[in-house]
DNA sequence: TATTGTTATACTCTATAACTATA
DNA sequence: TATAGTTATAGAGTATAACAATA
């Protein structure tokens, strides 16, 4: 059942949301799939799949990590053949990164396998709870990128 | 506005929720407070504050980490004077951990300071969105511990 | 023998600082 | 000079494997 909670501004909401998010993130991190890609690498692939090729800097901004972290992530993906990495024609300091077709397939395969556990958990929820989750997921994304 | 989403079982909900959770967790981890405690340590203190003294093993189960990780976390908290660590009288293999009064205060202080950023973000949301968050937070906790 | 917890070690992810190459 | 990216290094946080002490 949906609780009727007063929509006051967040007496305990912030700490509760923080704790819940961190705990769930830790739990989700345990569901490592077999392909050896960490969350950061998957997230970069998903971003490239969705928004197309980007420079390393744009990727770092989008993923909200520092350039050295992105360099590392890209190096891993490159070594595994999941991205291409070409110097920009217009500004040769820049590096343009793009996803490879095989990585696109891996990404789809991953959506099927990697989310099995979570999907099973979600099936136990009430329709109202699923609605609430559908509403909240975009909010979490907004919070994450603000 | 609340979108009217069909409460079907989760075509894209699982991957979206996973990505959103991981991204928000990464963002939240950046909001480091001044007291030098990481999330794991704070979480242990919050658990002890809420549920009372526990053995190391019970703590590891509750926090869903492996025993060596909990040993480390407890060692940090002990060094900082935030917990006590006494061999169990009934079974001397076990170690009972409890929160100190000063850590209890620190925990409250932390709730005020550490959540400033998140609270500010939350204030920008619509009442319906806050309601949805209030509904979802307990669900995230359930998912995290299942 | 089985269980509780610790030690030793390693891996992942991220960061800051210093550097190279290009603009 | 300023910018894009890399290299070197370090710090959390977590894990597995091997061990010690107790049951």
PDB file of N, CA and C (backbone and C1' of nucleotides) in Angstrom, chain C residues 1-22:
ATOM      1  P    DT C   1      38.079 -35.442  11.255  1.00  0.00           P
ATOM      2  O5'  DT C   1      37.151 -34.176  10.972  1.00  0.00           O
ATOM      3  C5'  DT C   1      37.074 -33.253  11.987  1.00  0.00           C
ATOM      4  C4'  DT C   1      35.664 -32.698  12.031  1.00  0.00           C
ATOM      5  C3'  DT C   1      35.389 -31.585  11.045  1.00  0.00           C
ATOM      6  O3'  DT C   1      33.994 -31.492  10.836  1.00  0.00           O
ATOM      7  C1'  DT C   1      35.578 -30.724  13.214  1.00  0.00           C
ATOM      8  P    DA C   2      33.387 -30.455   9.811  1.00  0.00           P
ATOM      9  O5'  DA C   2      32.961 -29.282  10.799  1.00  0.00           O
ATOM     10  C5'  DA C   2      31.895 -29.503  11.717  1.00  0.00           C
ATOM     11  C4'  DA C   2      31.465 -28.182  12.306  1.00  0.00           C
ATOM     12  C3'  DA C   2      31.281 -27.064  11.288  1.00  0.00           C
ATOM     13  O3'  DA C   2      30.162 -26.302  11.714  1.00  0.00           O
ATOM     14  C1'  DA C   2      32.968 -26.457  12.810  1.00  0.00           C
ATOM     15  P    DT C   3      29.717 -24.955  11.033  1.00  0.00           P
ATOM     16  O5'  DT C   3      30.339 -23.843  11.988  1.00  0.00           O
ATOM     17  C5'  DT C   3      29.929 -23.803  13.334  1.00  0.00           C
ATOM     18  C4'  DT C   3      30.556 -22.607  14.023  1.00  0.00           C
ATOM     19  C3'  DT C   3      30.403 -21.283  13.260  1.00  0.00           C
ATOM     20  O3'  DT C   3      30.029 -20.311  14.218  1.00  0.00           O
ATOM     21  C1'  DT C   3      32.656 -21.651  13.772  1.00  0.00           C
ATOM     22  P    DT C   4      29.569 -18.861  13.819  1.00  0.00           P
ATOM     23  O5'  DT C   4      30.769 -17.967  14.356  1.00  0.00           O
ATOM     24  C5'  DT C   4      31.021 -17.878  15.750  1.00  0.00           C
ATOM     25  C4'  DT C   4      32.194 -16.945  15.969  1.00  0.00           C
ATOM     26  C3'  DT C   4      32.128 -15.651  15.155  1.00  0.00           C
ATOM     27  O3'  DT C   4      32.253 -14.545  16.033  1.00  0.00           O
ATOM     28  C1'  DT C   4      34.214 -16.741  14.832  1.00  0.00           C
ATOM     29  P    DG C   5      32.034 -13.047  15.577  1.00  0.00           P
ATOM     30  O5'  DG C   5      33.513 -12.604  15.162  1.00  0.00           O
ATOM     31  C5'  DG C   5      34.507 -12.587  16.192  1.00  0.00           C
ATOM     32  C4'  DG C   5      35.878 -12.653  15.579  1.00  0.00           C
ATOM     33  C3'  DG C   5      36.265 -11.463  14.713  1.00  0.00           C
ATOM     34  O3'  DG C   5      37.201 -10.671  15.426  1.00  0.00           O
ATOM     35  C1'  DG C   5      37.045 -13.547  13.838  1.00  0.00           C
ATOM     36  P    DT C   6      37.911  -9.374  14.793  1.00  0.00           P
ATOM     37  O5'  DT C   6      39.287  -9.945  14.212  1.00  0.00           O
ATOM     38  C5'  DT C   6      40.165 -10.623  15.098  1.00  0.00           C
ATOM     39  C4'  DT C   6      41.426 -11.046  14.357  1.00  0.00           C
ATOM     40  C3'  DT C   6      42.101  -9.918  13.585  1.00  0.00           C
ATOM     41  O3'  DT C   6      43.465  -9.878  13.964  1.00  0.00           O
ATOM     42  C1'  DT C   6      41.761 -11.803  12.179  1.00  0.00           C
ATOM     43  P    DT C   7      44.429  -8.696  13.511  1.00  0.00           P
ATOM     44  O5'  DT C   7      45.321  -9.374  12.361  1.00  0.00           O
ATOM     45  C5'  DT C   7      45.903 -10.658  12.573  1.00  0.00           C
ATOM     46  C4'  DT C   7      46.613 -11.124  11.307  1.00  0.00           C
ATOM     47  C3'  DT C   7      47.318 -10.043  10.501  1.00  0.00           C
ATOM     48  O3'  DT C   7      48.606 -10.530  10.132  1.00  0.00           O
ATOM     49  C1'  DT C   7      45.834 -11.235   9.120  1.00  0.00           C
ATOM     50  P    DA C   8      49.707  -9.608   9.414  1.00  0.00           P
ATOM     51  O5'  DA C   8      49.706 -10.176   7.920  1.00  0.00           O
ATOM     52  C5'  DA C   8      49.559 -11.574   7.678  1.00  0.00           C
ATOM     53  C4'  DA C   8      49.493 -11.827   6.176  1.00  0.00           C
ATOM     54  C3'  DA C   8      50.151 -10.740   5.315  1.00  0.00           C
ATOM     55  O3'  DA C   8      50.850 -11.372   4.254  1.00  0.00           O
ATOM     56  C1'  DA C   8      47.900 -10.988   4.674  1.00  0.00           C
ATOM     57  P    DT C   9      51.709 -10.462   3.178  1.00  0.00           P
ATOM     58  O5'  DT C   9      50.683 -10.345   1.957  1.00  0.00           O
ATOM     59  C5'  DT C   9      50.056 -11.529   1.467  1.00  0.00           C
ATOM     60  C4'  DT C   9      49.016 -11.171   0.435  1.00  0.00           C
ATOM     61  C3'  DT C   9      49.436 -10.076  -0.554  1.00  0.00           C
ATOM     62  O3'  DT C   9      49.421 -10.625  -1.856  1.00  0.00           O
ATOM     63  C1'  DT C   9      47.215  -9.766   0.213  1.00  0.00           C
ATOM     64  P    DA C  10      49.951  -9.767  -3.130  1.00  0.00           P
ATOM     65  O5'  DA C  10      48.569  -9.474  -3.861  1.00  0.00           O
ATOM     66  C5'  DA C  10      47.597 -10.513  -3.927  1.00  0.00           C
ATOM     67  C4'  DA C  10      46.321  -9.976  -4.522  1.00  0.00           C
ATOM     68  C3'  DA C  10      46.518  -8.938  -5.616  1.00  0.00           C
ATOM     69  O3'  DA C  10      45.583  -9.177  -6.645  1.00  0.00           O
ATOM     70  C1'  DA C  10      45.119  -8.065  -3.954  1.00  0.00           C
ATOM     71  P    DC C  11      45.758  -8.592  -8.100  1.00  0.00           P
ATOM     72  O5'  DC C  11      44.302  -8.081  -8.463  1.00  0.00           O
ATOM     73  C5'  DC C  11      43.162  -8.804  -7.979  1.00  0.00           C
ATOM     74  C4'  DC C  11      41.963  -7.892  -7.937  1.00  0.00           C
ATOM     75  C3'  DC C  11      41.976  -6.837  -9.045  1.00  0.00           C
ATOM     76  O3'  DC C  11      40.717  -6.832  -9.693  1.00  0.00           O
ATOM     77  C1'  DC C  11      41.673  -5.823  -6.922  1.00  0.00           C
ATOM     78  P    DT C  12      40.544  -5.982 -11.040  1.00  0.00           P
ATOM     79  O5'  DT C  12      39.558  -4.833 -10.554  1.00  0.00           O
ATOM     80  C5'  DT C  12      38.408  -5.195  -9.788  1.00  0.00           C
ATOM     81  C4'  DT C  12      37.709  -3.938  -9.327  1.00  0.00           C
ATOM     82  C3'  DT C  12      37.658  -2.834 -10.393  1.00  0.00           C
ATOM     83  O3'  DT C  12      36.320  -2.367 -10.462  1.00  0.00           O
ATOM     84  C1'  DT C  12      38.539  -1.998  -8.366  1.00  0.00           C
ATOM     85  P    DC C  13      35.859  -1.373 -11.633  1.00  0.00           P
ATOM     86  O5'  DC C  13      35.905   0.035 -10.895  1.00  0.00           O
ATOM     87  C5'  DC C  13      35.015   0.286  -9.805  1.00  0.00           C
ATOM     88  C4'  DC C  13      35.443   1.571  -9.141  1.00  0.00           C
ATOM     89  C3'  DC C  13      35.608   2.749 -10.121  1.00  0.00           C
ATOM     90  O3'  DC C  13      34.678   3.760  -9.775  1.00  0.00           O
ATOM     91  C1'  DC C  13      37.375   2.632  -8.545  1.00  0.00           C
ATOM     92  P    DT C  14      34.377   4.964 -10.735  1.00  0.00           P
ATOM     93  O5'  DT C  14      35.241   6.148 -10.099  1.00  0.00           O
ATOM     94  C5'  DT C  14      34.962   6.594  -8.785  1.00  0.00           C
ATOM     95  C4'  DT C  14      36.161   7.256  -8.187  1.00  0.00           C
ATOM     96  C3'  DT C  14      36.750   8.399  -8.992  1.00  0.00           C
ATOM     97  O3'  DT C  14      36.103   9.619  -8.679  1.00  0.00           O
ATOM     98  C1'  DT C  14      38.401   7.078  -7.843  1.00  0.00           C
ATOM     99  P    DA C  15      36.603  11.006  -9.306  1.00  0.00           P
ATOM    100  O5'  DA C  15      37.867  11.452  -8.424  1.00  0.00           O
ATOM    101  C5'  DA C  15      37.742  11.560  -7.010  1.00  0.00           C
ATOM    102  C4'  DA C  15      39.092  11.895  -6.385  1.00  0.00           C
ATOM    103  C3'  DA C  15      39.820  13.031  -7.079  1.00  0.00           C
ATOM    104  O3'  DA C  15      39.750  14.203  -6.294  1.00  0.00           O
ATOM    105  C1'  DA C  15      41.274  11.138  -6.812  1.00  0.00           C
ATOM    106  P    DT C  16      40.333  15.595  -6.976  1.00  0.00           P
ATOM    107  O5'  DT C  16      41.869  15.740  -6.580  1.00  0.00           O
ATOM    108  C5'  DT C  16      42.338  15.321  -5.309  1.00  0.00           C
ATOM    109  C4'  DT C  16      43.858  15.485  -5.251  1.00  0.00           C
ATOM    110  C3'  DT C  16      44.408  16.741  -5.926  1.00  0.00           C
ATOM    111  O3'  DT C  16      45.538  17.188  -5.175  1.00  0.00           O
ATOM    112  C1'  DT C  16      45.289  14.835  -7.005  1.00  0.00           C
ATOM    113  P    DA C  17      46.339  18.559  -5.612  1.00  0.00           P
ATOM    114  O5'  DA C  17      47.629  18.020  -6.386  1.00  0.00           O
ATOM    115  C5'  DA C  17      48.358  16.930  -5.835  1.00  0.00           C
ATOM    116  C4'  DA C  17      49.616  16.725  -6.638  1.00  0.00           C
ATOM    117  C3'  DA C  17      50.166  17.968  -7.337  1.00  0.00           C
ATOM    118  O3'  DA C  17      51.593  17.915  -7.302  1.00  0.00           O
ATOM    119  C1'  DA C  17      49.618  16.339  -8.961  1.00  0.00           C
ATOM    120  P    DA C  18      52.493  19.059  -8.076  1.00  0.00           P
ATOM    121  O5'  DA C  18      53.056  18.280  -9.346  1.00  0.00           O
ATOM    122  C5'  DA C  18      53.617  16.970  -9.158  1.00  0.00           C
ATOM    123  C4'  DA C  18      54.022  16.408 -10.500  1.00  0.00           C
ATOM    124  C3'  DA C  18      54.727  17.409 -11.428  1.00  0.00           C
ATOM    125  O3'  DA C  18      55.759  16.720 -12.112  1.00  0.00           O
ATOM    126  C1'  DA C  18      52.823  16.549 -12.510  1.00  0.00           C
ATOM    127  P    DC C  19      56.713  17.474 -13.195  1.00  0.00           P
ATOM    128  O5'  DC C  19      56.135  16.991 -14.612  1.00  0.00           O
ATOM    129  C5'  DC C  19      56.350  15.630 -15.002  1.00  0.00           C
ATOM    130  C4'  DC C  19      55.580  15.337 -16.277  1.00  0.00           C
ATOM    131  C3'  DC C  19      56.016  16.156 -17.492  1.00  0.00           C
ATOM    132  O3'  DC C  19      56.678  15.297 -18.418  1.00  0.00           O
ATOM    133  C1'  DC C  19      53.637  15.963 -17.332  1.00  0.00           C
ATOM    134  P    DT C  20      57.322  15.997 -19.767  1.00  0.00           P
ATOM    135  O5'  DT C  20      56.200  15.712 -20.859  1.00  0.00           O
ATOM    136  C5'  DT C  20      55.624  14.406 -20.954  1.00  0.00           C
ATOM    137  C4'  DT C  20      54.717  14.370 -22.167  1.00  0.00           C
ATOM    138  C3'  DT C  20      55.243  15.143 -23.373  1.00  0.00           C
ATOM    139  O3'  DT C  20      55.008  14.347 -24.530  1.00  0.00           O
ATOM    140  C1'  DT C  20      53.114  15.982 -22.750  1.00  0.00           C
ATOM    141  P    DA C  21      55.513  14.853 -25.988  1.00  0.00           P
ATOM    142  O5'  DA C  21      54.170  15.452 -26.590  1.00  0.00           O
ATOM    143  C5'  DA C  21      53.032  14.601 -26.666  1.00  0.00           C
ATOM    144  C4'  DA C  21      51.878  15.381 -27.235  1.00  0.00           C
ATOM    145  C3'  DA C  21      52.215  16.214 -28.465  1.00  0.00           C
ATOM    146  O3'  DA C  21      51.164  16.024 -29.387  1.00  0.00           O
ATOM    147  C1'  DA C  21      51.220  17.581 -26.828  1.00  0.00           C
ATOM    148  P    DT C  22      51.279  16.555 -30.911  1.00  0.00           P
ATOM    149  O5'  DT C  22      50.261  17.772 -30.924  1.00  0.00           O
ATOM    150  C5'  DT C  22      48.907  17.503 -30.625  1.00  0.00           C
ATOM    151  C4'  DT C  22      48.228  18.790 -30.246  1.00  0.00           C
ATOM    152  C3'  DT C  22      48.216  19.860 -31.343  1.00  0.00           C
ATOM    153  O3'  DT C  22      46.891  19.899 -31.856  1.00  0.00           O
ATOM    154  C1'  DT C  22      48.525  20.752 -29.155  1.00  0.00           C
TER     155       DT C  22
END
